[in-house]
Amino acid sequence: MKTLKDILYKVAIDALNGATDKAVRQLHFDSRKIEPNDVFVAIRGSVSDGHDYIEKAIELGATAVICDVFPEVLHQKVTYVRVKDTNAALAYMAANFYDNPSQKLKLVGITGTNGKTTIASLLYQLFKKAGFKVGLISTVKILVDDTEFKATHTTPDSLTINYYLDAMNAAGVEYCFMEVSSHGIHQKRTEALHFVGGVFTNLSHDHLDYHPTFAEYRDVKKSFFDFLPKTAFALSNADDKNGVVMLQNTKAIKRTYALKTYADYKALILENQLSGLLLKINDNEVWVKLIGTFNAYNLLAIYGTAVELGLESLEVLRLLSELESVSGRFQFIVSAQNITAIVDYAHTPDALENVLNTINDVRTQNEQLITVVGCGGNRDKAKRPIMGGIASEKSDKAILTSDNPRDEEPETIIAEMEAGVAPQNFKNILVITDRKQAIKTACQLAQPNDIILIAGKGHETYQEIKGVRHDFDDMKIVKETLEQLGK
């Protein structure tokens, strides 16, 4: 069993009151989970402050408290450790508690606005096909080789990350691919992890409900690369104007990928069809099952990562050709009457535009493109009119509807989306608040050969309304509706 002294290694301590030779059963930042001989870490969150629950944690048996301000009353049998940043302290303590599991495998972090889930998930798929034991920490799920666990955040808290990395060590996992969100970086969840590589996808309008400015959002992403060790690689999208910014101060080996500019890993789209892409990657052609320019970037990032990790380039191309699309990422079905229904997670202006451009690039224009889209409640409001404008501009018919309204009124969110629709495009839109009815209406409007895009929720199988999650699966609903209509 670890002692408090063991798990405080590398933690920047400002003041200490009490002994550090105590045995530690577990550490928690949720006071409700505390049991005797546990350590409680008081985290200041956006909703509640862990410092308000120190007394409760002690009542439940906490023998040590990590905080940034000592409470007024100090219990004699409790050890108090004052630190500058409890988030950073938790990161190092969690890593120490689980014997620094990130150092015992090859951990690669993927960050950026769009593409994180696809790249991380397909890297997992590729390395599995190559015969390795692999781990995945993503928005969609956590995988410890073949064992699946439910994911709750894009980047989990430090304790959860290290718990699963430790499980991966026990399972003999050699590589782990992990989504790294701006929230996760900012809240120091990745602080004490050892990465062998980092990948930057792109940067566009997102999370400005959390980050006060776009510059801060960019700089938080950049800080991930700033702290990569010199033995790691930093692979960045050179076609993104922020790609070079990510590499400015990194000590890691700098690598780039691009479709338009000079880069270490270069690709050319030779064919783009609904059935797939023909790519020329570094002078070799490969046919892949994914479609669209955005997926060409994702596949190039995957190729570069695999080669940087030591896989043979021609073998990587062979494996790329076998990859299947990720749940909720341009996932499509074709009905009996040849109606194509696509479900995609696109929930940012950039992602929505990418998906619509991809569809418009491969369609013949003899068919309708019907888009069903909403925006989430209690999130970045500035993107709502932009997304309404994009959907109405790039679709023949756009149905504005609910996403996860959370604590907001759906009608208010939709009205803010409508505000971005240009006057000439008002004839292209319908407003249907009920998402299920919006999807059904799209199916009723669709004729043979038409294309339906259902954007915003992707892999999610719930709709969050007033704090309650209701079962809701876009793909399931569109599939059932098309079958019921005989389409």
Short mmCIF file of C-alpha atoms in Angstrom, two decimals:
data_model
loop_
_atom_site.label_atom_id
_atom_site.label_comp_id
_atom_site.label_asym_id
_atom_site.label_seq_id
_atom_site.Cartn_x
_atom_site.Cartn_y
_atom_site.Cartn_z
CA MET A 1 0.00 0.00 0.00
CA LYS A 2 1.25 3.48 -0.90
CA THR A 3 1.98 6.13 1.71
CA LEU A 4 1.01 9.78 1.44
CA LYS A 5 4.70 10.60 0.97
CA ASP A 6 4.87 8.20 -2.02
CA ILE A 7 1.99 9.82 -3.88
CA LEU A 8 3.13 13.40 -3.20
CA TYR A 9 6.26 12.88 -5.33
CA LYS A 10 6.68 15.84 -7.76
CA VAL A 11 3.75 17.76 -6.22
CA ALA A 12 4.62 21.45 -5.61
CA ILE A 13 3.84 21.81 -1.88
CA ASP A 14 3.41 25.26 -0.32
CA ALA A 15 2.74 24.16 3.27
CA LEU A 16 2.30 20.93 5.22
CA ASN A 17 0.51 20.22 8.51
CA GLY A 18 0.74 16.65 9.76
CA ALA A 19 2.53 13.37 8.99
CA THR A 20 3.12 11.96 5.49
CA ASP A 21 3.93 8.37 6.44
CA LYS A 22 0.24 7.39 6.50
CA ALA A 23 -0.96 4.49 4.35
CA VAL A 24 -3.34 5.58 1.59
CA ARG A 25 -6.21 3.34 0.51
CA GLN A 26 -7.42 5.56 -2.36
CA LEU A 27 -7.61 9.21 -3.40
CA HIS A 28 -10.75 11.09 -4.49
CA PHE A 29 -11.86 14.57 -5.49
CA ASP A 30 -15.53 13.65 -4.89
CA SER A 31 -16.15 13.77 -1.13
CA ARG A 32 -19.11 11.35 -1.45
CA LYS A 33 -16.71 8.54 -2.43
CA ILE A 34 -14.42 8.91 0.59
CA GLU A 35 -13.82 5.91 2.86
CA PRO A 36 -11.46 5.51 5.85
CA ASN A 37 -7.75 6.13 5.03
CA ASP A 38 -8.52 7.94 1.78
CA VAL A 39 -7.01 11.22 0.59
CA PHE A 40 -9.39 14.01 -0.43
CA VAL A 41 -8.26 16.48 -3.10
CA ALA A 42 -10.30 19.72 -3.04
CA ILE A 43 -10.84 20.88 -6.63
CA ARG A 44 -12.40 24.23 -7.54
CA GLY A 45 -14.89 23.40 -10.29
CA SER A 46 -17.20 25.56 -12.40
CA VAL A 47 -20.26 24.32 -10.49
CA SER A 48 -18.96 23.58 -6.97
CA ASP A 49 -15.83 24.05 -4.87
CA GLY A 50 -14.28 20.97 -3.27
CA HIS A 51 -13.02 23.14 -0.40
CA ASP A 52 -16.66 23.38 0.79
CA TYR A 53 -16.67 19.60 1.33
CA ILE A 54 -13.46 19.15 3.32
CA GLU A 55 -15.32 18.62 6.62
CA LYS A 56 -17.65 16.07 5.01
CA ALA A 57 -14.65 14.17 3.62
CA ILE A 58 -13.03 14.07 7.07
CA GLU A 59 -16.29 12.83 8.64
CA LEU A 60 -16.27 9.96 6.14
CA GLY A 61 -12.71 8.98 7.08
CA ALA A 62 -10.28 11.06 5.00
CA THR A 63 -6.90 11.10 6.74
CA ALA A 64 -5.32 13.67 4.43
CA VAL A 65 -6.62 16.73 2.58
CA ILE A 66 -4.99 18.44 -0.41
CA CYS A 67 -6.16 22.05 -0.79
CA ASP A 68 -5.03 25.49 -1.96
CA VAL A 69 -6.23 27.22 1.23
CA PHE A 70 -6.08 25.64 4.70
CA PRO A 71 -9.52 25.45 6.38
CA GLU A 72 -10.02 27.48 9.58
CA VAL A 73 -10.22 24.35 11.73
CA LEU A 74 -7.37 21.81 11.43
CA HIS A 75 -8.07 18.36 12.86
CA GLN A 76 -5.17 16.84 14.78
CA LYS A 77 -5.32 13.40 13.13
CA VAL A 78 -5.65 14.76 9.60
CA THR A 79 -2.72 15.78 7.38
CA TYR A 80 -3.26 18.98 5.39
CA VAL A 81 -1.19 19.72 2.29
CA ARG A 82 -1.44 23.18 0.75
CA VAL A 83 -0.57 23.42 -2.95
CA LYS A 84 -0.79 26.17 -5.59
CA ASP A 85 -2.95 24.14 -7.96
CA THR A 86 -5.02 21.17 -6.77
CA ASN A 87 -5.73 20.07 -10.36
CA ALA A 88 -1.99 19.69 -11.03
CA ALA A 89 -1.52 18.01 -7.64
CA LEU A 90 -4.26 15.48 -8.45
CA ALA A 91 -2.60 14.71 -11.80
CA TYR A 92 0.76 13.86 -10.19
CA MET A 93 -0.80 12.04 -7.23
CA ALA A 94 -2.98 9.90 -9.51
CA ALA A 95 0.05 8.99 -11.65
CA ASN A 96 2.10 8.12 -8.54
CA PHE A 97 -0.75 6.12 -6.98
CA TYR A 98 -0.93 3.89 -10.08
CA ASP A 99 2.88 3.66 -10.50
CA ASN A 100 3.03 6.03 -13.50
CA PRO A 101 1.30 3.70 -15.98
CA SER A 102 1.75 6.08 -18.95
CA GLN A 103 5.51 5.37 -18.84
CA LYS A 104 4.96 1.66 -19.40
CA LEU A 105 3.25 1.96 -22.80
CA LYS A 106 3.40 4.27 -25.81
CA LEU A 107 0.81 6.98 -25.27
CA VAL A 108 -0.14 9.33 -28.13
CA GLY A 109 -2.40 12.36 -27.59
CA ILE A 110 -4.59 13.80 -30.35
CA THR A 111 -5.84 17.39 -29.98
CA GLY A 112 -7.64 19.95 -32.17
CA THR A 113 -11.23 21.05 -32.78
CA ASN A 114 -12.34 18.35 -35.24
CA GLY A 115 -11.07 14.86 -36.06
CA LYS A 116 -9.83 13.76 -32.61
CA THR A 117 -12.26 10.87 -32.21
CA THR A 118 -11.83 9.62 -35.77
CA ILE A 119 -8.02 9.71 -35.62
CA ALA A 120 -7.76 8.12 -32.15
CA SER A 121 -10.35 5.42 -32.96
CA LEU A 122 -8.85 4.55 -36.36
CA LEU A 123 -5.33 4.42 -34.90
CA TYR A 124 -6.69 1.93 -32.36
CA GLN A 125 -8.25 -0.05 -35.24
CA LEU A 126 -5.06 0.08 -37.34
CA PHE A 127 -2.72 -1.05 -34.57
CA LYS A 128 -5.13 -3.86 -33.62
CA LYS A 129 -5.05 -5.04 -37.25
CA ALA A 130 -1.24 -4.85 -37.09
CA GLY A 131 -1.34 -7.41 -34.26
CA PHE A 132 -0.74 -5.22 -31.20
CA LYS A 133 -2.60 -4.96 -27.91
CA VAL A 134 -4.01 -1.43 -27.94
CA GLY A 135 -5.83 1.03 -25.69
CA LEU A 136 -8.20 3.89 -26.54
CA ILE A 137 -9.41 6.84 -24.47
CA SER A 138 -11.99 8.72 -26.53
CA THR A 139 -15.27 10.64 -26.48
CA VAL A 140 -17.11 7.54 -27.67
CA LYS A 141 -15.59 4.87 -25.41
CA ILE A 142 -12.58 3.62 -23.48
CA LEU A 143 -11.01 0.38 -24.68
CA VAL A 144 -8.53 -1.71 -22.73
CA ASP A 145 -7.48 -3.94 -25.62
CA ASP A 146 -10.79 -5.74 -26.37
CA THR A 147 -12.67 -4.72 -23.20
CA GLU A 148 -14.99 -1.72 -23.60
CA PHE A 149 -15.93 0.85 -20.95
CA LYS A 150 -18.30 3.81 -21.22
CA ALA A 151 -16.75 7.26 -21.69
CA THR A 152 -18.23 10.34 -19.95
CA HIS A 153 -15.81 13.06 -21.07
CA THR A 154 -13.55 13.61 -24.10
CA THR A 155 -10.58 13.66 -21.72
CA PRO A 156 -11.45 12.01 -18.38
CA ASP A 157 -10.19 13.25 -15.00
CA SER A 158 -6.64 12.36 -13.93
CA LEU A 159 -7.74 9.53 -11.64
CA THR A 160 -9.83 7.87 -14.36
CA ILE A 161 -7.07 8.23 -16.97
CA ASN A 162 -4.46 6.62 -14.72
CA TYR A 163 -6.88 3.91 -13.56
CA TYR A 164 -7.46 2.79 -17.16
CA LEU A 165 -3.81 3.17 -18.13
CA ASP A 166 -2.97 0.92 -15.18
CA ALA A 167 -5.57 -1.59 -16.43
CA MET A 168 -3.91 -1.39 -19.86
CA ASN A 169 -0.53 -2.18 -18.28
CA ALA A 170 -2.06 -5.23 -16.62
CA ALA A 171 -3.55 -6.34 -19.96
CA GLY A 172 -0.21 -6.01 -21.76
CA VAL A 173 -1.26 -3.04 -23.92
CA GLU A 174 1.64 -1.60 -25.94
CA TYR A 175 0.05 1.50 -27.50
CA CYS A 176 -2.70 3.84 -26.30
CA PHE A 177 -4.36 6.59 -28.34
CA MET A 178 -6.06 9.34 -26.40
CA GLU A 179 -8.19 12.35 -27.26
CA VAL A 180 -6.88 15.46 -25.54
CA SER A 181 -9.46 18.25 -25.17
CA SER A 182 -8.80 21.90 -24.36
CA HIS A 183 -10.77 21.42 -21.11
CA GLY A 184 -8.54 18.48 -20.21
CA ILE A 185 -5.33 20.43 -20.87
CA HIS A 186 -6.58 23.55 -19.06
CA GLN A 187 -7.64 21.54 -16.01
CA LYS A 188 -4.23 19.78 -15.92
CA ARG A 189 -5.75 16.31 -16.43
CA THR A 190 -2.86 15.36 -18.74
CA GLU A 191 -0.14 17.12 -16.72
CA ALA A 192 1.70 14.10 -15.27
CA LEU A 193 1.32 11.78 -18.26
CA HIS A 194 4.24 10.66 -20.41
CA PHE A 195 3.42 11.02 -24.12
CA VAL A 196 5.56 9.57 -26.92
CA GLY A 197 3.70 11.69 -29.47
CA GLY A 198 1.15 14.43 -30.02
CA VAL A 199 -1.05 15.14 -33.06
CA PHE A 200 -2.68 18.48 -33.96
CA THR A 201 -5.69 18.27 -36.31
CA ASN A 202 -7.09 21.79 -36.81
CA LEU A 203 -8.49 24.75 -34.90
CA SER A 204 -11.86 26.42 -35.42
CA HIS A 205 -14.72 28.00 -33.48
CA ASP A 206 -15.57 25.84 -30.44
CA HIS A 207 -15.70 25.90 -26.63
CA LEU A 208 -15.83 29.69 -26.42
CA ASP A 209 -18.37 29.17 -23.63
CA TYR A 210 -15.41 27.85 -21.60
CA HIS A 211 -12.44 29.78 -23.00
CA PRO A 212 -12.97 33.59 -22.92
CA THR A 213 -11.16 34.14 -26.24
CA PHE A 214 -10.12 32.18 -29.32
CA ALA A 215 -6.49 33.10 -28.51
CA GLU A 216 -6.73 31.38 -25.12
CA TYR A 217 -8.35 28.33 -26.72
CA ARG A 218 -5.44 28.16 -29.21
CA ASP A 219 -2.78 28.72 -26.53
CA VAL A 220 -4.22 26.00 -24.29
CA LYS A 221 -3.98 23.54 -27.20
CA LYS A 222 -0.43 24.76 -27.88
CA SER A 223 0.62 24.16 -24.25
CA PHE A 224 0.11 20.41 -24.81
CA PHE A 225 2.91 20.48 -27.40
CA ASP A 226 5.05 22.86 -25.31
CA PHE A 227 5.36 20.17 -22.63
CA LEU A 228 6.06 17.16 -24.86
CA PRO A 229 9.50 15.65 -24.10
CA LYS A 230 12.30 15.89 -26.67
CA THR A 231 12.05 12.12 -27.28
CA ALA A 232 8.43 12.49 -28.48
CA PHE A 233 7.14 13.52 -31.90
CA ALA A 234 4.80 16.46 -32.56
CA LEU A 235 2.79 15.94 -35.76
CA SER A 236 0.91 19.04 -36.94
CA ASN A 237 -1.45 19.91 -39.79
CA ALA A 238 0.58 22.37 -41.90
CA ASP A 239 -2.52 23.42 -43.88
CA ASP A 240 -4.12 24.88 -40.75
CA LYS A 241 -2.95 28.43 -40.03
CA ASN A 242 -2.40 27.44 -36.39
CA GLY A 243 -0.42 24.32 -37.31
CA VAL A 244 2.93 26.10 -37.19
CA VAL A 245 1.96 27.83 -33.92
CA MET A 246 1.58 24.44 -32.21
CA LEU A 247 5.19 23.55 -33.02
CA GLN A 248 6.79 26.90 -32.10
CA ASN A 249 8.08 26.04 -28.61
CA THR A 250 7.96 22.27 -28.53
CA LYS A 251 11.08 20.28 -27.63
CA ALA A 252 9.62 17.28 -29.47
CA ILE A 253 10.66 16.13 -32.96
CA LYS A 254 8.64 18.32 -35.35
CA ARG A 255 6.68 16.64 -38.12
CA THR A 256 3.98 18.00 -40.47
CA TYR A 257 1.22 16.66 -42.73
CA ALA A 258 -0.73 18.47 -45.45
CA LEU A 259 -2.80 18.24 -48.62
CA LYS A 260 -2.02 21.73 -49.93
CA THR A 261 1.46 22.71 -48.72
CA TYR A 262 4.89 21.12 -48.37
CA ALA A 263 5.02 18.67 -45.47
CA ASP A 264 6.75 15.52 -44.20
CA TYR A 265 3.56 13.56 -44.92
CA LYS A 266 1.78 14.69 -48.08
CA ALA A 267 -1.41 13.46 -49.75
CA LEU A 268 -3.29 14.12 -52.96
CA ILE A 269 -6.96 13.22 -53.47
CA LEU A 270 -7.21 11.40 -56.81
CA GLU A 271 -10.85 10.29 -56.49
CA ASN A 272 -13.61 11.24 -54.04
CA GLN A 273 -16.80 9.14 -54.19
CA LEU A 274 -19.49 8.03 -51.73
CA SER A 275 -17.85 4.61 -51.80
CA GLY A 276 -14.43 5.94 -50.75
CA LEU A 277 -11.28 7.91 -51.55
CA LEU A 278 -8.32 7.22 -53.81
CA LEU A 279 -5.33 8.91 -52.19
CA LYS A 280 -1.74 9.35 -53.20
CA ILE A 281 0.27 9.43 -49.95
CA ASN A 282 3.98 10.16 -50.27
CA ASP A 283 4.05 8.78 -53.86
CA ASN A 284 2.00 5.64 -53.15
CA GLU A 285 -1.66 5.21 -54.09
CA VAL A 286 -4.19 3.73 -51.68
CA TRP A 287 -7.98 3.21 -51.83
CA VAL A 288 -9.77 3.82 -48.52
CA LYS A 289 -13.38 3.31 -47.42
CA LEU A 290 -13.74 6.75 -45.82
CA ILE A 291 -14.78 9.79 -47.87
CA GLY A 292 -14.25 13.54 -47.94
CA THR A 293 -11.36 15.97 -47.70
CA PHE A 294 -11.60 16.05 -43.90
CA ASN A 295 -11.07 12.29 -43.81
CA ALA A 296 -8.09 12.63 -46.16
CA TYR A 297 -6.53 14.81 -43.43
CA ASN A 298 -7.50 12.32 -40.72
CA LEU A 299 -6.00 9.40 -42.66
CA LEU A 300 -2.82 11.33 -43.35
CA ALA A 301 -2.45 12.08 -39.63
CA ILE A 302 -2.98 8.36 -38.91
CA TYR A 303 -0.40 7.39 -41.53
CA GLY A 304 2.17 9.86 -40.13
CA THR A 305 1.57 8.73 -36.55
CA ALA A 306 1.93 5.04 -37.43
CA VAL A 307 5.18 5.66 -39.33
CA GLU A 308 6.55 7.83 -36.48
CA LEU A 309 5.77 4.95 -34.11
CA GLY A 310 7.89 2.63 -36.22
CA LEU A 311 5.47 0.79 -38.49
CA GLU A 312 6.64 0.13 -42.06
CA SER A 313 5.09 2.66 -44.50
CA LEU A 314 3.74 0.18 -47.09
CA GLU A 315 2.23 -1.95 -44.33
CA VAL A 316 0.52 1.17 -42.94
CA LEU A 317 -0.99 1.88 -46.38
CA ARG A 318 -2.34 -1.66 -46.56
CA LEU A 319 -3.90 -1.27 -43.12
CA LEU A 320 -5.38 2.14 -44.03
CA SER A 321 -7.28 0.47 -46.87
CA GLU A 322 -9.00 -1.85 -44.36
CA LEU A 323 -10.19 0.82 -41.89
CA GLU A 324 -13.95 1.21 -41.29
CA SER A 325 -15.65 4.50 -40.39
CA VAL A 326 -16.16 5.40 -36.72
CA SER A 327 -19.63 5.33 -35.13
CA GLY A 328 -21.41 8.64 -35.72
CA ARG A 329 -18.66 9.99 -37.97
CA PHE A 330 -20.04 10.12 -41.54
CA GLN A 331 -21.86 6.88 -40.82
CA PHE A 332 -24.34 6.15 -43.60
CA ILE A 333 -27.00 3.72 -44.77
CA VAL A 334 -28.68 3.39 -48.17
CA SER A 335 -32.40 2.55 -48.14
CA ALA A 336 -34.36 0.29 -50.48
CA GLN A 337 -35.26 3.31 -52.65
CA ASN A 338 -31.64 4.46 -52.79
CA ILE A 339 -32.00 7.26 -50.24
CA THR A 340 -28.67 7.84 -48.49
CA ALA A 341 -28.93 8.81 -44.81
CA ILE A 342 -25.75 10.12 -43.16
CA VAL A 343 -25.31 10.60 -39.40
CA ASP A 344 -22.42 12.81 -38.34
CA TYR A 345 -21.27 14.36 -35.06
CA ALA A 346 -20.62 17.74 -36.77
CA HIS A 347 -21.46 20.17 -33.97
CA THR A 348 -19.17 23.10 -34.88
CA PRO A 349 -19.47 25.44 -37.87
CA ASP A 350 -16.24 24.11 -39.38
CA ALA A 351 -17.27 20.45 -39.00
CA LEU A 352 -20.74 21.08 -40.45
CA GLU A 353 -19.28 22.95 -43.42
CA ASN A 354 -16.74 20.15 -44.01
CA VAL A 355 -19.44 17.48 -44.06
CA LEU A 356 -21.76 19.48 -46.33
CA ASN A 357 -18.89 20.32 -48.70
CA THR A 358 -17.95 16.63 -48.81
CA ILE A 359 -21.50 15.62 -49.73
CA ASN A 360 -21.78 18.40 -52.33
CA ASP A 361 -18.45 17.33 -53.85
CA VAL A 362 -19.62 13.76 -54.50
CA ARG A 363 -23.29 14.31 -55.41
CA THR A 364 -24.55 14.75 -58.99
CA GLN A 365 -26.82 17.75 -58.12
CA ASN A 366 -29.78 15.81 -59.57
CA GLU A 367 -30.82 14.88 -56.04
CA GLN A 368 -31.90 16.87 -52.97
CA LEU A 369 -29.65 17.31 -49.94
CA ILE A 370 -31.82 17.56 -46.81
CA THR A 371 -30.00 18.53 -43.60
CA VAL A 372 -31.35 18.09 -40.07
CA VAL A 373 -29.30 20.11 -37.56
CA GLY A 374 -29.50 21.64 -34.09
CA CYS A 375 -27.19 23.26 -31.54
CA GLY A 376 -26.58 22.23 -27.92
CA GLY A 377 -27.92 24.23 -24.98
CA ASN A 378 -25.69 25.77 -22.27
CA ARG A 379 -22.83 25.89 -24.75
CA ASP A 380 -21.13 28.41 -27.04
CA LYS A 381 -24.00 30.59 -28.36
CA ALA A 382 -21.89 32.45 -30.95
CA LYS A 383 -21.77 29.43 -33.28
CA ARG A 384 -25.57 29.05 -33.52
CA PRO A 385 -26.29 31.66 -36.24
CA ILE A 386 -23.17 30.55 -38.14
CA MET A 387 -24.38 26.94 -38.20
CA GLY A 388 -27.90 28.00 -39.22
CA GLY A 389 -26.39 30.00 -42.08
CA ILE A 390 -24.14 27.16 -43.26
CA ALA A 391 -26.94 24.56 -43.18
CA SER A 392 -29.35 26.76 -45.17
CA GLU A 393 -26.69 27.86 -47.67
CA LYS A 394 -25.25 24.42 -48.49
CA SER A 395 -28.43 22.28 -48.41
CA ASP A 396 -31.49 22.17 -50.66
CA LYS A 397 -33.60 21.92 -47.51
CA ALA A 398 -32.45 22.53 -43.91
CA ILE A 399 -34.57 21.46 -40.95
CA LEU A 400 -33.56 23.36 -37.79
CA THR A 401 -34.34 21.33 -34.68
CA SER A 402 -33.26 20.39 -31.14
CA ASP A 403 -29.90 18.86 -30.25
CA ASN A 404 -29.25 18.51 -26.51
CA PRO A 405 -31.13 21.59 -25.23
CA ARG A 406 -30.00 20.89 -21.65
CA ASP A 407 -31.39 23.72 -19.47
CA GLU A 408 -32.31 26.06 -22.34
CA GLU A 409 -35.57 26.26 -24.26
CA PRO A 410 -35.14 24.57 -27.69
CA GLU A 411 -37.16 27.32 -29.38
CA THR A 412 -34.68 29.96 -28.16
CA ILE A 413 -31.71 28.00 -29.52
CA ILE A 414 -33.42 27.46 -32.89
CA ALA A 415 -34.34 31.17 -33.13
CA GLU A 416 -30.65 32.02 -32.65
CA MET A 417 -29.76 29.59 -35.46
CA GLU A 418 -32.44 31.16 -37.68
CA ALA A 419 -30.87 34.59 -37.13
CA GLY A 420 -27.90 33.48 -39.25
CA VAL A 421 -29.97 32.44 -42.28
CA ALA A 422 -29.55 34.82 -45.22
CA PRO A 423 -32.86 36.27 -46.58
CA GLN A 424 -32.53 34.41 -49.89
CA ASN A 425 -32.21 31.08 -48.02
CA PHE A 426 -35.33 31.37 -45.82
CA LYS A 427 -37.28 29.40 -48.41
CA ASN A 428 -34.86 26.48 -47.80
CA ILE A 429 -35.57 26.06 -44.07
CA LEU A 430 -38.14 24.36 -41.89
CA VAL A 431 -38.29 24.66 -38.10
CA ILE A 432 -39.35 21.49 -36.26
CA THR A 433 -38.51 21.57 -32.55
CA ASP A 434 -39.01 17.86 -31.90
CA ARG A 435 -35.85 16.13 -33.21
CA LYS A 436 -37.57 12.81 -33.87
CA GLN A 437 -40.28 14.55 -35.89
CA ALA A 438 -37.60 16.54 -37.76
CA ILE A 439 -35.85 13.30 -38.80
CA LYS A 440 -39.19 11.73 -39.82
CA THR A 441 -40.05 14.81 -41.89
CA ALA A 442 -36.69 14.63 -43.68
CA CYS A 443 -37.42 10.99 -44.53
CA GLN A 444 -40.94 11.89 -45.80
CA LEU A 445 -39.52 14.67 -48.00
CA ALA A 446 -36.79 12.46 -49.46
CA GLN A 447 -37.21 10.98 -52.93
CA PRO A 448 -35.14 8.16 -54.51
CA ASN A 449 -31.43 9.13 -54.81
CA ASP A 450 -31.79 12.00 -52.29
CA ILE A 451 -29.33 12.46 -49.43
CA ILE A 452 -30.30 13.14 -45.79
CA LEU A 453 -27.67 14.49 -43.38
CA ILE A 454 -28.46 14.34 -39.66
CA ALA A 455 -25.83 16.43 -37.90
CA GLY A 456 -24.83 17.29 -34.35
CA LYS A 457 -25.21 14.17 -32.20
CA GLY A 458 -23.43 11.41 -34.10
CA HIS A 459 -22.55 8.56 -31.74
CA GLU A 460 -24.66 9.90 -28.84
CA THR A 461 -27.59 7.66 -27.90
CA TYR A 462 -29.41 10.16 -25.70
CA GLN A 463 -30.96 13.61 -25.72
CA GLU A 464 -30.36 15.76 -22.65
CA ILE A 465 -33.36 17.87 -21.58
CA LYS A 466 -33.58 19.68 -18.22
CA GLY A 467 -30.94 17.49 -16.60
CA VAL A 468 -32.50 14.21 -17.78
CA ARG A 469 -31.01 11.99 -20.49
CA HIS A 470 -33.64 10.39 -22.73
CA ASP A 471 -32.85 7.49 -25.09
CA PHE A 472 -32.29 8.91 -28.56
CA ASP A 473 -30.30 7.47 -31.45
CA ASP A 474 -30.27 9.40 -34.77
CA MET A 475 -29.17 6.38 -36.82
CA LYS A 476 -31.76 4.08 -35.27
CA ILE A 477 -34.59 6.59 -35.87
CA VAL A 478 -33.70 7.34 -39.51
CA LYS A 479 -33.26 3.62 -40.26
CA GLU A 480 -36.62 2.66 -38.73
CA THR A 481 -38.44 5.59 -40.38
CA LEU A 482 -37.14 4.81 -43.87
CA GLU A 483 -38.15 1.15 -43.41
CA GLN A 484 -41.65 2.10 -42.15
CA LEU A 485 -42.16 4.44 -45.11
CA GLY A 486 -41.01 1.70 -47.47
CA LYS A 487 -38.14 3.87 -48.58
#
